[in-house]
Amino acid sequence: MRGSTPSFLPIGPGGIIGILGGGQLGRMLSLAAAKLGLRTHVYSDKADAPALDVATLRTIAPFDDKGALTKFARSCDAITFEFENVPSAAVAFLAHEKPTHPDARALAVTQDRFAEKTFLSDLGIGTAEFARADTFAEARGALSHIGAPSILKTRHLGYDGKGQAKIVADGDLASALQALREAPAILESLVDFAFECSVVAARAIDGSFIAYDPPENLHTDHILRRSQVPARLTPAQGAQAQAIAKQIADALDYVGVLAVEFFLTKSSALLVNEIAPRVHNSGHWTIEACVVSQFEQHIRAVAGWPLGDPSRHSDAVMDNLIGADAENWRSLAGGTGALHLYGKRDIRPGLKMGHVTRLSPLGAAKPIPRD
Ligand code: AMP
């Protein structure tokens, strides 16, 4: 049972880490587990998911199949997940069988944009102005309080800009609500940011904490296009961002890797945009540029191992390969940088197909042109 969690740990070589979700993050977690002599059991609701190619054990079943979940849990020594839209009921159910990290509370807070922003502001952490907009009346009240320009976002199941509608003028509210199909929503002020950055960090079962150097992140069409370290933050801003990530991880009694996405406003304030309770696209460069990657760090935390050394030995630029970008795999393979392809069967617009990380010596950072 859950109460005896610590006695299961640490999980030694040969142990099995269960991963809910079969995307590229699960694939890279499985590869990192293999490096430590651990094995993975991937549970996916899709038969062609990228992580299934590299897992020791596989289950393909819906996330509400209690029989499949129970069998999965019994084969694992500890369980985690690789995407935050996994049903929290499945995580709570599995936690009765095996140590499951991050826990259902971290998932619940981060699955609901309104609960997440409320949690952050209760901690005194800056965010965009926000208000609940579950009904038309609430949305109208929120807009009269926050004003335009603002963004209406669904509270649940949003990622990569999905479930968002911009409100440029008050008259846009009705069409924005329609675009979101009148789902429960949150209205946020539009932040006039200088740039976006993030902190990828890990917290272990004993509460120890590490944070990677914050990358600067460039999005196009709401999708991460590039992450680059170092970011254009002052040392004090970088330390402040890492301290905010620690405050969040401690408040959630979090175990595993989490990412905190920030806006640096034009007046130099750090505002949190969102928390991802998992390894994160803006931390992929840690595979090549750091002693221990975010993926290994997460496996270490979930398996009850000490956290590894997050130091960065190089500057790095990570470019995502989105949709048709992956058709260039031949020239990318012959170019500079470390190429990662996720093994997705179909190339679709907006789909993350792989990434390339290019390193340069510490302190020599300059924009690296795309191949
Ligand atoms: P999200 O799905 O909330 O991570 O949003 C995806 C991207 O949309 C962010 O990385 C920003 O580039 C942009 N965005 C989201 N919320 C805001 C906001 N309140 N103000 C300005 N830009 C935003």
Coordinates of C-alpha atoms and ligand atoms in Angstrom, one line a residue, residues 113 151 153 161 164 188-191 193 196 219 222 261 263 273-274, ligand 1:
R113 CA -5.1 25.9 -15.2
I151 CA -6.2 35.0 -23.7
K153 CA -7.8 29.1 -22.2
G161 CA -1.6 26.4 -27.6
Q164 CA -6.7 28.9 -26.5
E188 CA -5.4 35.6 -18.5
S189 CA -4.0 39.0 -19.3
L190 CA -1.7 38.9 -22.4
V191 CA 1.8 39.2 -21.1
F193 CA 7.2 39.5 -22.5
E196 CA 10.2 33.0 -22.4
H219 CA 7.7 29.3 -29.6
H222 CA 2.4 28.1 -29.6
E261 CA 7.7 27.9 -17.7
F263 CA 7.8 34.9 -19.0
N273 CA 3.1 30.6 -17.2
E274 CA 2.7 26.9 -16.3
Ligands
AMP1 P1 0.5 27.4 -22.9 O1 -0.2 26.4 -23.6 O2 -0.2 28.1 -21.8 O3 1.9 27.0 -22.4 O4 0.8 28.6 -24.0 C1 1.6 28.3 -25.1 C2 2.3 29.6 -25.5 O5 1.4 30.6 -25.7 C3 3.3 30.2 -24.4 O6 4.5 29.5 -24.4 C4 3.3 31.6 -24.9 O7 4.2 31.8 -26.0 C5 1.9 31.9 -25.3 N1 1.1 32.4 -24.1 C6 0.4 31.6 -23.3 N2 -0.2 32.4 -22.3 C7 0.2 33.6 -22.6 C8 -0.1 34.9 -21.9 N3 -0.9 35.0 -20.8 N4 0.5 36.0 -22.4 C9 1.3 35.9 -23.5 N5 1.6 34.8 -24.2 C10 1.0 33.7 -23.7

